[in-house]
PDB file of C-alpha atoms in Angstrom:
ATOM      1  CA  UNK A   1     136.264  87.126  -1.569  1.00 38.00           C
ATOM      2  CA  UNK A   2     138.269  84.530  -0.374  1.00 41.00           C
ATOM      3  CA  UNK A   3     139.922  84.230  -3.332  1.00 44.00           C
ATOM      4  CA  UNK A   4     140.629  88.098  -4.094  1.00 44.00           C
ATOM      5  CA  UNK A   5     142.268  87.937  -0.664  1.00 40.00           C
ATOM      6  CA  UNK A   6     144.752  85.009  -1.335  1.00 48.00           C
ATOM      7  CA  UNK A   7     145.753  86.542  -4.467  1.00 74.00           C
ATOM      8  CA  UNK A   8     146.205  90.029  -3.077  1.00 77.00           C
ATOM      9  CA  UNK A   9     148.818  88.256   0.038  1.00 80.00           C
ATOM     10  CA  UNK A  10     150.485  87.164  -3.087  1.00 83.00           C
ATOM     11  CA  UNK A  11     150.849  90.413  -4.658  1.00 82.00           C
ATOM     12  CA  UNK A  12     151.764  91.806  -1.716  1.00 84.00           C
ATOM     13  CA  UNK A  13     154.502  89.287  -1.401  1.00 86.00           C
ATOM     14  CA  UNK A  14     155.926  90.116  -5.274  1.00 87.00           C
ATOM     15  CA  UNK A  15     156.208  94.053  -3.625  1.00 83.00           C
ATOM     16  CA  UNK A  16     157.873  92.876  -0.873  1.00 85.00           C
ATOM     17  CA  UNK A  17     160.122  90.228  -2.216  1.00 88.00           C
ATOM     18  CA  UNK A  18     161.160  92.732  -5.269  1.00 87.00           C
ATOM     19  CA  UNK A  19     161.615  95.723  -2.463  1.00 85.00           C
ATOM     20  CA  UNK A  20     164.024  93.239  -0.575  1.00 86.00           C
ATOM     21  CA  UNK A  21     166.504  92.696  -3.953  1.00 88.00           C
ATOM     22  CA  UNK A  22     165.018  89.533  -5.054  1.00 89.00           C
ATOM     23  CA  UNK A  23     164.984  88.753  -8.576  1.00 90.00           C
ATOM     24  CA  UNK A  24     161.882  88.755 -10.955  1.00 89.00           C
ATOM     25  CA  UNK A  25     162.878  84.681 -11.887  1.00 90.00           C
ATOM     26  CA  UNK A  26     163.140  83.937  -8.328  1.00 91.00           C
ATOM     27  CA  UNK A  27     159.831  85.403  -7.100  1.00 89.00           C
ATOM     28  CA  UNK A  28     158.176  83.480  -9.911  1.00 87.00           C
ATOM     29  CA  UNK A  29     159.894  80.406  -8.909  1.00 88.00           C
ATOM     30  CA  UNK A  30     159.255  81.046  -5.341  1.00 87.00           C
ATOM     31  CA  UNK A  31     155.694  81.707  -5.773  1.00 86.00           C
ATOM     32  CA  UNK A  32     154.539  79.513  -8.754  1.00 84.00           C
ATOM     33  CA  UNK A  33     153.856  82.083 -10.860  1.00 84.00           C
ATOM     34  CA  UNK A  34     155.033  83.465 -14.462  1.00 83.00           C
ATOM     35  CA  UNK A  35     157.560  85.786 -14.727  1.00 85.00           C
ATOM     36  CA  UNK A  36     155.149  87.976 -16.915  1.00 84.00           C
ATOM     37  CA  UNK A  37     153.073  88.043 -13.965  1.00 82.00           C
ATOM     38  CA  UNK A  38     155.508  88.971 -11.609  1.00 85.00           C
ATOM     39  CA  UNK A  39     156.739  91.666 -13.927  1.00 85.00           C
ATOM     40  CA  UNK A  40     153.105  93.060 -14.827  1.00 83.00           C
ATOM     41  CA  UNK A  41     152.416  93.582 -11.019  1.00 82.00           C
ATOM     42  CA  UNK A  42     155.847  95.190 -10.118  1.00 83.00           C
ATOM     43  CA  UNK A  43     154.945  97.455 -13.410  1.00 82.00           C
ATOM     44  CA  UNK A  44     151.610  98.252 -11.838  1.00 79.00           C
ATOM     45  CA  UNK A  45     153.376  99.303  -8.425  1.00 79.00           C
ATOM     46  CA  UNK A  46     156.156 101.347 -10.293  1.00 79.00           C
ATOM     47  CA  UNK A  47     153.195 103.297 -12.211  1.00 76.00           C
ATOM     48  CA  UNK A  48     151.852 104.380  -9.185  1.00 73.00           C
ATOM     49  CA  UNK A  49     155.038 104.932  -7.738  1.00 75.00           C
ATOM     50  CA  UNK A  50     154.656 103.494  -3.813  1.00 76.00           C
ATOM     51  CA  UNK A  51     157.454 101.667  -1.769  1.00 76.00           C
ATOM     52  CA  UNK A  52     157.626  98.337  -0.896  1.00 75.00           C
ATOM     53  CA  UNK A  53     156.585  99.802   2.836  1.00 77.00           C
ATOM     54  CA  UNK A  54     153.657 101.412   1.682  1.00 79.00           C
ATOM     55  CA  UNK A  55     152.644  98.224  -0.032  1.00 79.00           C
ATOM     56  CA  UNK A  56     153.245  96.185   2.922  1.00 79.00           C
ATOM     57  CA  UNK A  57     150.637  98.735   4.827  1.00 81.00           C
ATOM     58  CA  UNK A  58     148.095  98.549   2.590  1.00 80.00           C
ATOM     59  CA  UNK A  59     145.305  96.167   3.759  1.00 81.00           C
ATOM     60  CA  UNK A  60     144.199  93.882   1.485  1.00 77.00           C
ATOM     61  CA  UNK A  61     140.644  95.293   0.666  1.00 77.00           C
ATOM     62  CA  UNK A  62     142.742  98.629  -0.226  1.00 79.00           C
ATOM     63  CA  UNK A  63     145.135  96.992  -2.528  1.00 78.00           C
ATOM     64  CA  UNK A  64     142.262  94.854  -4.084  1.00 74.00           C
ATOM     65  CA  UNK A  65     140.396  98.786  -4.499  1.00 74.00           C
ATOM     66  CA  UNK A  66     143.229  99.960  -5.889  1.00 75.00           C
ATOM     67  CA  UNK A  67     143.455  97.308  -8.839  1.00 71.00           C
ATOM     68  CA  UNK A  68     139.961  97.533  -9.462  1.00 70.00           C
ATOM     69  CA  UNK A  69     140.327 101.335 -10.063  1.00 62.00           C
ATOM     70  CA  UNK A  70     142.607 100.887 -12.463  1.00 56.00           C
ATOM     71  CA  UNK A  71     141.014  98.638 -14.904  1.00 58.00           C
ATOM     72  CA  UNK A  72     139.042 100.498 -17.870  1.00 63.00           C
ATOM     73  CA  UNK A  73     135.112 101.295 -17.596  1.00 67.00           C
ATOM     74  CA  UNK A  74     133.328  98.302 -19.526  1.00 74.00           C
ATOM     75  CA  UNK A  75     131.767  99.922 -22.939  1.00 81.00           C
ATOM     76  CA  UNK A  76     128.080  99.819 -23.032  1.00 86.00           C
ATOM     77  CA  UNK A  77     128.360  97.122 -26.351  1.00 88.00           C
ATOM     78  CA  UNK A  78     129.772  94.631 -23.873  1.00 86.00           C
ATOM     79  CA  UNK A  79     127.394  95.390 -21.015  1.00 86.00           C
ATOM     80  CA  UNK A  80     124.627  94.993 -23.640  1.00 90.00           C
ATOM     81  CA  UNK A  81     126.447  91.499 -24.268  1.00 90.00           C
ATOM     82  CA  UNK A  82     126.901  90.627 -20.796  1.00 87.00           C
ATOM     83  CA  UNK A  83     123.321  90.887 -20.068  1.00 89.00           C
ATOM     84  CA  UNK A  84     122.813  87.595 -22.209  1.00 90.00           C
ATOM     85  CA  UNK A  85     125.667  85.730 -20.919  1.00 89.00           C
ATOM     86  CA  UNK A  86     123.823  83.864 -18.057  1.00 87.00           C
ATOM     87  CA  UNK A  87     120.940  82.618 -20.638  1.00 90.00           C
ATOM     88  CA  UNK A  88     123.675  81.600 -22.833  1.00 90.00           C
ATOM     89  CA  UNK A  89     125.263  79.343 -20.122  1.00 87.00           C
ATOM     90  CA  UNK A  90     121.719  77.725 -19.828  1.00 89.00           C
ATOM     91  CA  UNK A  91     121.228  77.030 -23.658  1.00 91.00           C
ATOM     92  CA  UNK A  92     124.720  75.787 -24.226  1.00 88.00           C
ATOM     93  CA  UNK A  93     123.390  72.913 -21.569  1.00 85.00           C
ATOM     94  CA  UNK A  94     121.128  71.661 -24.166  1.00 85.00           C
ATOM     95  CA  UNK A  95     121.932  69.341 -26.656  1.00 81.00           C
ATOM     96  CA  UNK A  96     122.677  70.858 -30.408  1.00 83.00           C
ATOM     97  CA  UNK A  97     122.972  74.516 -28.833  1.00 88.00           C
ATOM     98  CA  UNK A  98     126.260  75.799 -29.767  1.00 91.00           C
ATOM     99  CA  UNK A  99     128.100  79.423 -29.372  1.00 92.00           C
ATOM    100  CA  UNK A 100     128.128  80.513 -33.016  1.00 93.00           C
ATOM    101  CA  UNK A 101     123.736  79.373 -32.908  1.00 93.00           C
ATOM    102  CA  UNK A 102     123.839  82.122 -29.887  1.00 93.00           C
ATOM    103  CA  UNK A 103     125.736  84.313 -31.145  1.00 93.00           C
ATOM    104  CA  UNK A 104     124.020  84.482 -34.404  1.00 94.00           C
ATOM    105  CA  UNK A 105     120.943  84.623 -32.112  1.00 93.00           C
ATOM    106  CA  UNK A 106     122.888  88.077 -30.314  1.00 93.00           C
ATOM    107  CA  UNK A 107     123.707  89.417 -33.350  1.00 93.00           C
ATOM    108  CA  UNK A 108     120.406  89.545 -34.767  1.00 94.00           C
ATOM    109  CA  UNK A 109     119.006  91.528 -32.089  1.00 93.00           C
ATOM    110  CA  UNK A 110     122.166  93.838 -32.094  1.00 92.00           C
ATOM    111  CA  UNK A 111     123.580  94.105 -35.956  1.00 91.00           C
ATOM    112  CA  UNK A 112     125.712  96.965 -34.573  1.00 90.00           C
ATOM    113  CA  UNK A 113     127.185  94.207 -31.378  1.00 89.00           C
ATOM    114  CA  UNK A 114     130.773  92.080 -31.690  1.00 91.00           C
ATOM    115  CA  UNK A 115     131.665  89.705 -34.175  1.00 91.00           C
ATOM    116  CA  UNK A 116     132.066  85.844 -33.427  1.00 90.00           C
ATOM    117  CA  UNK A 117     135.702  86.242 -32.415  1.00 90.00           C
ATOM    118  CA  UNK A 118     135.244  88.789 -29.574  1.00 90.00           C
ATOM    119  CA  UNK A 119     131.691  87.366 -28.820  1.00 91.00           C
ATOM    120  CA  UNK A 120     133.799  84.114 -27.476  1.00 90.00           C
ATOM    121  CA  UNK A 121     136.283  86.126 -26.216  1.00 88.00           C
ATOM    122  CA  UNK A 122     134.224  87.779 -23.773  1.00 88.00           C
ATOM    123  CA  UNK A 123     132.109  84.565 -23.036  1.00 88.00           C
ATOM    124  CA  UNK A 124     135.142  82.933 -21.879  1.00 84.00           C
ATOM    125  CA  UNK A 125     136.069  85.825 -19.792  1.00 80.00           C
ATOM    126  CA  UNK A 126     132.602  85.911 -18.309  1.00 81.00           C
ATOM    127  CA  UNK A 127     132.858  82.330 -17.669  1.00 80.00           C
ATOM    128  CA  UNK A 128     136.524  82.235 -15.831  1.00 72.00           C
ATOM    129  CA  UNK A 129     135.072  85.055 -13.354  1.00 70.00           C
ATOM    130  CA  UNK A 130     131.528  83.204 -12.627  1.00 68.00           C
ATOM    131  CA  UNK A 131     132.328  79.711 -12.806  1.00 62.00           C
ATOM    132  CA  UNK A 132     136.159  79.239 -12.556  1.00 54.00           C
ATOM    133  CA  UNK A 133     137.446  76.030 -13.227  1.00 55.00           C
ATOM    134  CA  UNK A 134     139.057  73.286 -10.860  1.00 56.00           C
ATOM    135  CA  UNK A 135     142.215  71.506 -12.165  1.00 60.00           C
ATOM    136  CA  UNK A 136     142.369  67.680 -11.158  1.00 68.00           C
ATOM    137  CA  UNK A 137     145.754  66.099 -10.797  1.00 72.00           C
ATOM    138  CA  UNK A 138     145.483  62.193 -11.198  1.00 73.00           C
ATOM    139  CA  UNK A 139     148.421  60.050 -10.837  1.00 80.00           C
ATOM    140  CA  UNK A 140     149.371  57.974 -14.168  1.00 81.00           C
ATOM    141  CA  UNK A 141     147.110  54.978 -14.451  1.00 78.00           C
ATOM    142  CA  UNK A 142     145.359  55.818 -11.343  1.00 83.00           C
ATOM    143  CA  UNK A 143     142.047  56.554 -12.937  1.00 85.00           C
ATOM    144  CA  UNK A 144     139.527  55.583 -15.998  1.00 85.00           C
ATOM    145  CA  UNK A 145     136.260  57.572 -16.578  1.00 87.00           C
ATOM    146  CA  UNK A 146     134.030  56.002 -18.528  1.00 87.00           C
ATOM    147  CA  UNK A 147     130.390  56.261 -19.835  1.00 87.00           C
ATOM    148  CA  UNK A 148     127.972  56.378 -22.795  1.00 86.00           C
ATOM    149  CA  UNK A 149     127.398  60.025 -24.544  1.00 83.00           C
ATOM    150  CA  UNK A 150     123.986  60.759 -24.594  1.00 78.00           C
ATOM    151  CA  UNK A 151     123.471  61.281 -28.379  1.00 81.00           C
ATOM    152  CA  UNK A 152     123.378  58.697 -30.615  1.00 84.00           C
ATOM    153  CA  UNK A 153     125.101  58.260 -33.765  1.00 85.00           C
ATOM    154  CA  UNK A 154     123.297  57.168 -37.077  1.00 87.00           C
ATOM    155  CA  UNK A 155     124.692  54.687 -39.797  1.00 87.00           C
ATOM    156  CA  UNK A 156     123.360  54.030 -42.839  1.00 89.00           C
ATOM    157  CA  UNK A 157     123.774  50.385 -44.299  1.00 85.00           C
ATOM    158  CA  UNK A 158     125.276  51.237 -47.954  1.00 88.00           C
ATOM    159  CA  UNK A 159     123.402  48.051 -49.175  1.00 90.00           C
ATOM    160  CA  UNK A 160     119.951  48.395 -47.993  1.00 91.00           C
ATOM    161  CA  UNK A 161     119.429  52.004 -47.052  1.00 89.00           C
ATOM    162  CA  UNK A 162     118.502  51.294 -43.411  1.00 91.00           C
ATOM    163  CA  UNK A 163     119.556  53.819 -40.385  1.00 91.00           C
ATOM    164  CA  UNK A 164     121.151  52.462 -37.781  1.00 88.00           C
ATOM    165  CA  UNK A 165     120.968  53.825 -33.870  1.00 88.00           C
ATOM    166  CA  UNK A 166     124.575  53.500 -32.163  1.00 88.00           C
ATOM    167  CA  UNK A 167     125.480  54.087 -28.663  1.00 88.00           C
ATOM    168  CA  UNK A 168     128.864  55.678 -28.443  1.00 88.00           C
ATOM    169  CA  UNK A 169     130.889  54.422 -25.397  1.00 88.00           C
ATOM    170  CA  UNK A 170     133.981  56.739 -24.279  1.00 89.00           C
ATOM    171  CA  UNK A 171     136.766  56.212 -22.031  1.00 90.00           C
ATOM    172  CA  UNK A 172     139.368  58.443 -20.852  1.00 89.00           C
ATOM    173  CA  UNK A 173     142.656  58.372 -18.472  1.00 88.00           C
ATOM    174  CA  UNK A 174     142.905  60.540 -15.777  1.00 82.00           C
ATOM    175  CA  UNK A 175     146.243  61.668 -16.454  1.00 80.00           C
ATOM    176  CA  UNK A 176     147.223  61.469 -20.233  1.00 83.00           C
ATOM    177  CA  UNK A 177     143.696  62.102 -21.465  1.00 83.00           C
ATOM    178  CA  UNK A 178     143.955  59.184 -23.466  1.00 88.00           C
ATOM    179  CA  UNK A 179     140.678  58.656 -24.988  1.00 90.00           C
ATOM    180  CA  UNK A 180     138.947  55.448 -26.911  1.00 90.00           C
ATOM    181  CA  UNK A 181     135.710  55.782 -28.222  1.00 89.00           C
ATOM    182  CA  UNK A 182     133.461  52.947 -29.316  1.00 87.00           C
ATOM    183  CA  UNK A 183     129.994  52.932 -31.173  1.00 86.00           C
ATOM    184  CA  UNK A 184     127.985  49.986 -30.245  1.00 85.00           C
ATOM    185  CA  UNK A 185     124.685  48.594 -31.201  1.00 83.00           C
ATOM    186  CA  UNK A 186     123.439  48.943 -27.521  1.00 81.00           C
ATOM    187  CA  UNK A 187     124.322  49.694 -23.882  1.00 81.00           C
ATOM    188  CA  UNK A 188     123.470  45.597 -22.777  1.00 80.00           C
ATOM    189  CA  UNK A 189     126.264  44.090 -25.256  1.00 67.00           C
ATOM    190  CA  UNK A 190     128.272  41.419 -23.846  1.00 64.00           C
ATOM    191  CA  UNK A 191     131.644  40.375 -24.558  1.00 52.00           C
ATOM    192  CA  UNK A 192     132.910  44.100 -24.459  1.00 57.00           C
ATOM    193  CA  UNK A 193     136.641  44.710 -24.446  1.00 56.00           C
ATOM    194  CA  UNK A 194     138.064  48.133 -23.598  1.00 53.00           C
ATOM    195  CA  UNK A 195     141.776  48.801 -25.361  1.00 48.00           C
ATOM    196  CA  UNK A 196     142.196  51.871 -23.094  1.00 45.00           C
TER     197      UNK A 196
END
């Protein structure tokens, strides 16, 4: 609920500034929002023909309910799909499980259901609501994240046909996201020189 209240406070500020004659561009800069977002909220208030005073007198809860009432009701098809999302979330943590496999499992049970692209879209939307992503800002050159992947690579020797397992070492620079990946015989190898 805390996140909703913060957002609703921002929404109230948008309309208060707009009612005071501040341009959409200035509101966008001042509140750190895109101009499209500012326009969307202003258009919403215009559609309901609310004055700046009425918006300022509304509680955050009333404002939230107003926005919530404007949303379309979810279709039965979407409600059916959403019942699977918590299961899909757990399954995706397993090695080798992909969204394509989970969609196929869903689609086999519901042939009249969503196709793959819509399935991915609705799953992304659900993830945004359930587990929002926290953005970290790193100073350039400040942090380096390193680890071995859990899954090994398999390489076939072209002369002998022998299959060799290789560990995969990965390091990523925090700020630039530059990535260095190297396959190694074991995690215990000496003489390791990372060129990150």
